[in-house]
């Protein structure tokens, strides 16, 4: 009451509105989507069998592709290091593993040889560990406070614990599993505890300190060949991948199955631990499980709510995944040698940078000295002099004069407001926005001006209108209106269409589209005829 | 008995002297509204027919601003003088002709002149309709302008002029001229300032090629503006030099026009100019027409400014005396009070929405009303795609709701029609159906919308669900709601009905989605369905299929049974309370009212009535019907063309009858006054709203009149205090502190020898002579040691 009526711009009134895509995306999904995707070329065409980020800044990346170990610099571009690839392998290389301080990287191979390299400088191979007789698919350094040891396991079902400096085995567990050991992980809280997964469906936990009682402290059955295994950051839970499912186990609670995630359609090949950088609270860094599968999907799994929060499709089979410990990037390796990387966009958010500097893991690139504000007197030579005072906040006792916000109207709305109907229609047709065109046409019908507009259209504009028909005349929401209009237009302007060579193809197009639609409708009716007796029978 | 729903915009209203009140002609009464609250203050009752004009007696000084006197003229042939602050009738003058317009020149001076004894004659110019046999009758001239001596209550002189129909008289603000429009001419008379002598009144005519519709005088100069049917505005700069002042004109015109120059013409409006008004300083000319736009013309150069989007044709416009406010009357029965220099709407006095003509869609019955029985509300459709919720008991608009999101252009043809409004029994859900008309078979659609009330305490509805083309191409004939559950049924002429349910899916992790969806579809032999009704407990759904009534179980959608054949198509269907009877009405050539018994599925009794509307009591066996008197019977003198009959189902003899006017297009409904003191025990009232949307509420079971009176809101009397005049423009002046302006008295010490100190200080701050003298002389006097040394 008391207000003059507000202005409505024309809008399509007919038909249900298409569901906006955005409504389905969660906040987290938007976060993951904000990462910028790119490809790292490996110059090779065989599978990227394994990927690993260095645990220390700047988080270099190690990847094993075919017979070589690729190293990428962790600075924002992920460019290959000058001495990469390291191709000291006689056969296929597997499972690169960084020592917890990032100073060494170990990798196994098809031949059963484990080699240790310096990932920072170009140096010859530092150590060669020979014991396995079959390919070594698992080589892992402990995650904390142990520089001297690593463990390995291979297709010979042997689990070895090495003293790397002496190139000697500390303890060996032959026949640790009954089949190939293809997965292994080191506990993030204890340097002596490891987990291995094998093709015999079982997962075993090893504690080196319990050497005399056979090493294995726990065993549980995944249910299908284990492809990948991973400790969750707390160390109390293990995620295992095998078959189409990822299972989460509670180790402390007697290796109890907590949850099974079955959202992949094909074998899950690799797991890793990812982090979300929370903009608002820098302390709570949430972590997620990244899983990749042969079906080409990367899924992000929130294990606190047991929900898949994001999934991305890649064009090829995925074999390996790794996420940067600082949460700024993840990489996935595909079966055809391409490494897809996703990096957080260099946000202009100062907050994020502050988080980085606080957590001490900042990527060197982002460290920008904070600006020191100085109270300089503005001079008429600067632009700011002329805009001074515009950002001033009002004080409490100031009288505020409200400026009514200016309503921005589309061109066709402005023209409709001025009752320039034909121009409005042409403007909408130029806009190539089918909803807008329909809305303008419906508004013109309500004003009883559409037919006159059609009569007055120039040849070129008529061509635009006729070009609009074949594309949208069979769209569900528009067809009722457009088919009636098209008929009318052809009636009114038949003379012009006959004369003009430009307009004829449009009509031909329309004819083709309509006959196609009739065919579809006929076949649909046939199907309906077939189904309806069945439904009636089912109803009884 | 409550009446209401008056037309506020049939005749121009008038401001009171302090512009805090607006006097509006509402039927045979004058309603005084507050401009600050927009609510009714009081009513002046006395006239027996439509009040046509109000002249407020202006006052010269602020001291007598409280004086609230006015003259009113009415079609009942009387002129009355009122004190509207106390709503007392002071004086009545009988004229014996219906008065269509009245102006009183120099009304203020004569009021106070009466005290001095001079200039005591107060004359009114009245425009009357003359039915009596007259010599000019054969020419079809029925409008006459007379002069009436108000002091002696008689007509003086002869007839000033005769017109085809009574025209409204315009008085110039300077009280010098008087004008009417008469087809393609404007007649102007000069009013003798000293002595009212009929023979000394001179007249000039101004000619135009089109019919005039409105007229305005410049407040100070001899400028007149006239608006015609095509939307042109003609402004004559100087008129009447020859006739009124005896001056020679420089150029001779073709006609006997007495204007010194040909008029300047402005053209913006596309249809007839409804009002013209000069601003009081004479710089601007306001004009308004059907577009709903006030055009502000600069008189000097014709540059125009617009105040658009009033959403309805504008009818009248006037500025208040102190220039701070003005009103504009809109054709949708609203009077907007505008704050003047900015022309912002401050308050709106809204009456009931008036009926409007809309094109008939083939076999679509239009029910533009919906009653909320429990709270005494009526929902009416308005032309500008709004639905108005109007409280019948308070005669007050509650709120408006825009049903269709489209800009309404008053000049355009009606192409969207809200043809069904339905409210659930508790008023929590509303259903609207609107149809857009196609242009030469292109476009056109039907849309069903469900609205849910925001909350029972607040007013307003939220859009819940929009369903496009609910019945494919076919039009919807009725929408009804289940009395208890959230179930709605829509029937179509296409032969099917749909049961809609309100689903509230509260699934885990998902946003709550409320909406109406179709539960089931039914049809009966593909016959077009025309009406539907739920039984009082909601267990049976009755749907009229051409001539039979089909009974369904709404939940399982199973046809229960069919009730027999009527002679014609059933148009309305209704369960009579919980009595087990169904009422059907047929229209057309063989109108019929039939009562069916559900127990034996046969006719109980029937009448051959043309029934316009039926309403049944919710619990009980009574129902009321509104019937039209057939055209074969001559209408009686009071133009009553309908009857309301109250029936009990058990006997085919009506319990009570009332005759009503303008029944064609009217509606009746039983309503419950929930807010009244009686509470539950009260019997329901019957509300009748006629074709002009005037309504009456009465107790059909009690013949005593005036059982209930309209509840006037208590807030009416407590007027907000508002600024006017100087204060409204510049705000309150700071309080003058007279003492503060004085030169501060210099403090001086009263020493033994004051002359040594009193002159110390700057020379322009010397104390006044009186002060000096007293102190000087005081010092000369011998001082007694008055203060005791303690």
Short mmCIF file of N, CA, C and O in Angstrom, two decimals, chain B residues 687-740:
data_model
loop_
_atom_site.label_atom_id
_atom_site.label_comp_id
_atom_site.label_asym_id
_atom_site.label_seq_id
_atom_site.Cartn_x
_atom_site.Cartn_y
_atom_site.Cartn_z
N UNK B 687 -23.62 -12.54 3.89
CA UNK B 687 -23.05 -11.38 3.20
C UNK B 687 -23.52 -11.40 1.77
O UNK B 687 -23.50 -12.45 1.11
N UNK B 688 -23.99 -10.28 1.31
CA UNK B 688 -24.39 -10.14 -0.09
C UNK B 688 -23.58 -9.02 -0.71
O UNK B 688 -23.54 -7.91 -0.18
N UNK B 689 -22.92 -9.35 -1.79
CA UNK B 689 -22.15 -8.32 -2.50
C UNK B 689 -22.74 -8.21 -3.89
O UNK B 689 -22.97 -9.21 -4.56
N UNK B 690 -23.08 -7.00 -4.30
CA UNK B 690 -23.80 -6.85 -5.56
C UNK B 690 -22.84 -6.58 -6.71
O UNK B 690 -21.62 -6.61 -6.54
N UNK B 691 -23.41 -6.35 -7.85
CA UNK B 691 -22.59 -6.22 -9.05
C UNK B 691 -21.65 -5.03 -8.98
O UNK B 691 -20.62 -5.01 -9.65
N UNK B 692 -21.98 -4.03 -8.18
CA UNK B 692 -21.09 -2.87 -8.06
C UNK B 692 -20.15 -2.99 -6.88
O UNK B 692 -19.55 -2.01 -6.46
N UNK B 693 -20.09 -4.19 -6.33
CA UNK B 693 -19.21 -4.49 -5.20
C UNK B 693 -19.58 -3.72 -3.95
O UNK B 693 -18.74 -3.50 -3.09
N UNK B 694 -20.82 -3.30 -3.85
CA UNK B 694 -21.31 -2.80 -2.57
C UNK B 694 -21.87 -4.01 -1.83
O UNK B 694 -22.46 -4.90 -2.44
N UNK B 695 -21.66 -4.05 -0.54
CA UNK B 695 -22.07 -5.27 0.15
C UNK B 695 -22.88 -4.92 1.39
O UNK B 695 -22.90 -3.79 1.88
N UNK B 696 -23.56 -5.92 1.88
CA UNK B 696 -24.33 -5.80 3.11
C UNK B 696 -24.17 -7.11 3.86
O UNK B 696 -24.13 -8.19 3.27
N UNK B 697 -24.03 -7.03 5.16
CA UNK B 697 -23.95 -8.22 5.99
C UNK B 697 -25.10 -8.15 6.99
O UNK B 697 -25.31 -7.11 7.63
N UNK B 698 -25.87 -9.21 7.08
CA UNK B 698 -26.98 -9.20 8.03
C UNK B 698 -27.16 -10.60 8.60
O UNK B 698 -26.62 -11.58 8.09
N UNK B 699 -27.93 -10.64 9.67
CA UNK B 699 -28.20 -11.92 10.31
C UNK B 699 -29.48 -12.47 9.72
O UNK B 699 -30.56 -11.92 9.92
N UNK B 700 -29.44 -13.54 8.95
CA UNK B 700 -30.64 -14.00 8.26
C UNK B 700 -31.65 -14.65 9.20
O UNK B 700 -32.80 -14.83 8.83
N UNK B 701 -31.25 -15.00 10.41
CA UNK B 701 -32.17 -15.70 11.30
C UNK B 701 -32.82 -14.76 12.29
O UNK B 701 -33.54 -15.18 13.18
N UNK B 702 -32.54 -13.49 12.15
CA UNK B 702 -33.05 -12.55 13.12
C UNK B 702 -33.54 -11.33 12.37
O UNK B 702 -32.80 -10.76 11.57
N UNK B 703 -34.74 -10.94 12.61
CA UNK B 703 -35.27 -9.84 11.83
C UNK B 703 -34.96 -8.48 12.42
O UNK B 703 -35.23 -7.47 11.81
N UNK B 704 -34.41 -8.49 13.61
CA UNK B 704 -34.07 -7.21 14.21
C UNK B 704 -32.97 -6.55 13.37
O UNK B 704 -32.03 -7.20 12.95
N UNK B 705 -33.13 -5.30 13.19
CA UNK B 705 -32.15 -4.58 12.37
C UNK B 705 -31.02 -4.09 13.25
O UNK B 705 -31.14 -4.03 14.47
N UNK B 706 -29.93 -3.72 12.58
CA UNK B 706 -28.81 -3.08 13.26
C UNK B 706 -28.34 -3.89 14.46
O UNK B 706 -28.17 -3.36 15.56
N UNK B 707 -28.21 -5.18 14.24
CA UNK B 707 -27.76 -6.00 15.35
C UNK B 707 -26.28 -5.77 15.61
O UNK B 707 -25.82 -5.73 16.73
N UNK B 708 -25.59 -5.66 14.54
CA UNK B 708 -24.16 -5.46 14.69
C UNK B 708 -23.80 -4.19 13.96
O UNK B 708 -24.37 -3.89 12.91
N UNK B 709 -22.93 -3.49 14.50
CA UNK B 709 -22.49 -2.28 13.83
C UNK B 709 -21.04 -2.45 13.45
O UNK B 709 -20.32 -3.25 14.03
N UNK B 710 -20.67 -1.70 12.49
CA UNK B 710 -19.32 -1.83 12.00
C UNK B 710 -18.33 -1.47 13.09
O UNK B 710 -18.50 -0.49 13.81
N UNK B 711 -17.35 -2.29 13.18
CA UNK B 711 -16.36 -2.01 14.20
C UNK B 711 -15.41 -0.94 13.67
O UNK B 711 -14.66 -1.18 12.74
N UNK B 712 -15.52 0.19 14.26
CA UNK B 712 -14.60 1.23 13.85
C UNK B 712 -13.33 1.06 14.65
O UNK B 712 -13.36 0.76 15.84
N UNK B 713 -12.26 1.25 13.98
CA UNK B 713 -11.00 1.05 14.65
C UNK B 713 -10.76 2.19 15.62
O UNK B 713 -11.07 3.35 15.33
N UNK B 714 -10.24 1.83 16.75
CA UNK B 714 -10.04 2.86 17.78
C UNK B 714 -8.95 3.82 17.39
O UNK B 714 -8.89 4.94 17.86
N UNK B 715 -8.09 3.38 16.54
CA UNK B 715 -6.97 4.24 16.19
C UNK B 715 -7.40 5.44 15.36
O UNK B 715 -6.63 6.35 15.17
N UNK B 716 -8.64 5.40 14.88
CA UNK B 716 -9.07 6.47 13.99
C UNK B 716 -8.93 7.84 14.62
O UNK B 716 -8.45 8.78 14.02
N UNK B 717 -9.41 7.91 15.86
CA UNK B 717 -9.51 9.23 16.46
C UNK B 717 -8.13 9.79 16.81
O UNK B 717 -7.92 10.99 16.79
N UNK B 718 -7.24 8.90 17.12
CA UNK B 718 -5.93 9.40 17.53
C UNK B 718 -5.14 9.78 16.29
O UNK B 718 -4.44 8.98 15.70
N UNK B 719 -5.29 10.98 15.93
CA UNK B 719 -4.63 11.46 14.72
C UNK B 719 -3.17 11.73 14.99
O UNK B 719 -2.81 12.21 16.05
N UNK B 720 -2.41 11.40 13.99
CA UNK B 720 -1.01 11.77 14.13
C UNK B 720 -0.90 13.27 13.92
O UNK B 720 -1.54 13.84 13.06
N UNK B 721 -0.05 13.84 14.69
CA UNK B 721 0.16 15.26 14.51
C UNK B 721 1.14 15.45 13.36
O UNK B 721 2.17 14.79 13.32
N UNK B 722 0.78 16.27 12.45
CA UNK B 722 1.69 16.45 11.33
C UNK B 722 1.90 17.94 11.09
O UNK B 722 1.07 18.76 11.45
N UNK B 723 3.00 18.24 10.47
CA UNK B 723 3.31 19.64 10.17
C UNK B 723 2.56 20.06 8.93
O UNK B 723 2.22 19.27 8.09
N UNK B 724 2.31 21.32 8.85
CA UNK B 724 1.75 21.83 7.61
C UNK B 724 2.31 23.21 7.37
O UNK B 724 2.94 23.80 8.26
N UNK B 725 2.07 23.71 6.18
CA UNK B 725 2.51 25.05 5.84
C UNK B 725 4.01 25.18 5.89
O UNK B 725 4.74 24.34 5.37
N UNK B 726 4.47 26.20 6.54
CA UNK B 726 5.89 26.50 6.62
C UNK B 726 6.66 25.33 7.21
O UNK B 726 7.69 24.92 6.70
N UNK B 727 6.09 24.77 8.27
CA UNK B 727 6.81 23.71 8.98
C UNK B 727 6.99 22.48 8.13
O UNK B 727 7.98 21.76 8.26
N UNK B 728 6.02 22.23 7.23
CA UNK B 728 6.14 21.03 6.42
C UNK B 728 7.26 21.15 5.41
O UNK B 728 7.80 20.16 4.94
N UNK B 729 7.59 22.35 5.05
CA UNK B 729 8.65 22.54 4.06
C UNK B 729 10.01 22.70 4.74
O UNK B 729 10.97 22.05 4.41
N UNK B 730 10.04 23.56 5.74
CA UNK B 730 11.34 23.89 6.33
C UNK B 730 11.58 23.24 7.68
O UNK B 730 12.63 23.39 8.28
N UNK B 731 10.59 22.55 8.18
CA UNK B 731 10.75 21.93 9.48
C UNK B 731 10.44 22.92 10.59
O UNK B 731 10.18 24.12 10.35
N UNK B 732 10.46 22.42 11.79
CA UNK B 732 10.12 23.25 12.94
C UNK B 732 11.17 24.33 13.12
O UNK B 732 12.37 24.10 12.97
N UNK B 733 10.69 25.51 13.44
CA UNK B 733 11.62 26.57 13.78
C UNK B 733 12.16 26.31 15.17
O UNK B 733 11.46 25.75 16.02
N UNK B 734 13.39 26.67 15.41
CA UNK B 734 13.88 26.54 16.78
C UNK B 734 13.09 27.47 17.70
O UNK B 734 12.67 28.56 17.30
N UNK B 735 12.90 27.05 18.90
CA UNK B 735 12.14 27.82 19.88
C UNK B 735 12.87 29.13 20.17
O UNK B 735 14.07 29.16 20.42
N UNK B 736 12.11 30.21 20.04
CA UNK B 736 12.73 31.52 20.33
C UNK B 736 12.82 31.71 21.83
O UNK B 736 11.81 31.62 22.54
N UNK B 737 14.00 31.94 22.27
CA UNK B 737 14.15 32.24 23.70
C UNK B 737 14.39 33.73 23.83
O UNK B 737 15.45 34.24 23.50
N UNK B 738 13.35 34.41 24.29
CA UNK B 738 13.43 35.87 24.30
C UNK B 738 14.50 36.35 25.27
O UNK B 738 15.18 37.34 25.02
N UNK B 739 14.62 35.62 26.30
CA UNK B 739 15.60 36.06 27.30
C UNK B 739 17.00 35.96 26.76
O UNK B 739 17.87 36.76 27.06
N UNK B 740 17.20 34.91 25.92
CA UNK B 740 18.55 34.66 25.45
C UNK B 740 19.03 35.80 24.56
O UNK B 740 20.21 36.11 24.51
#
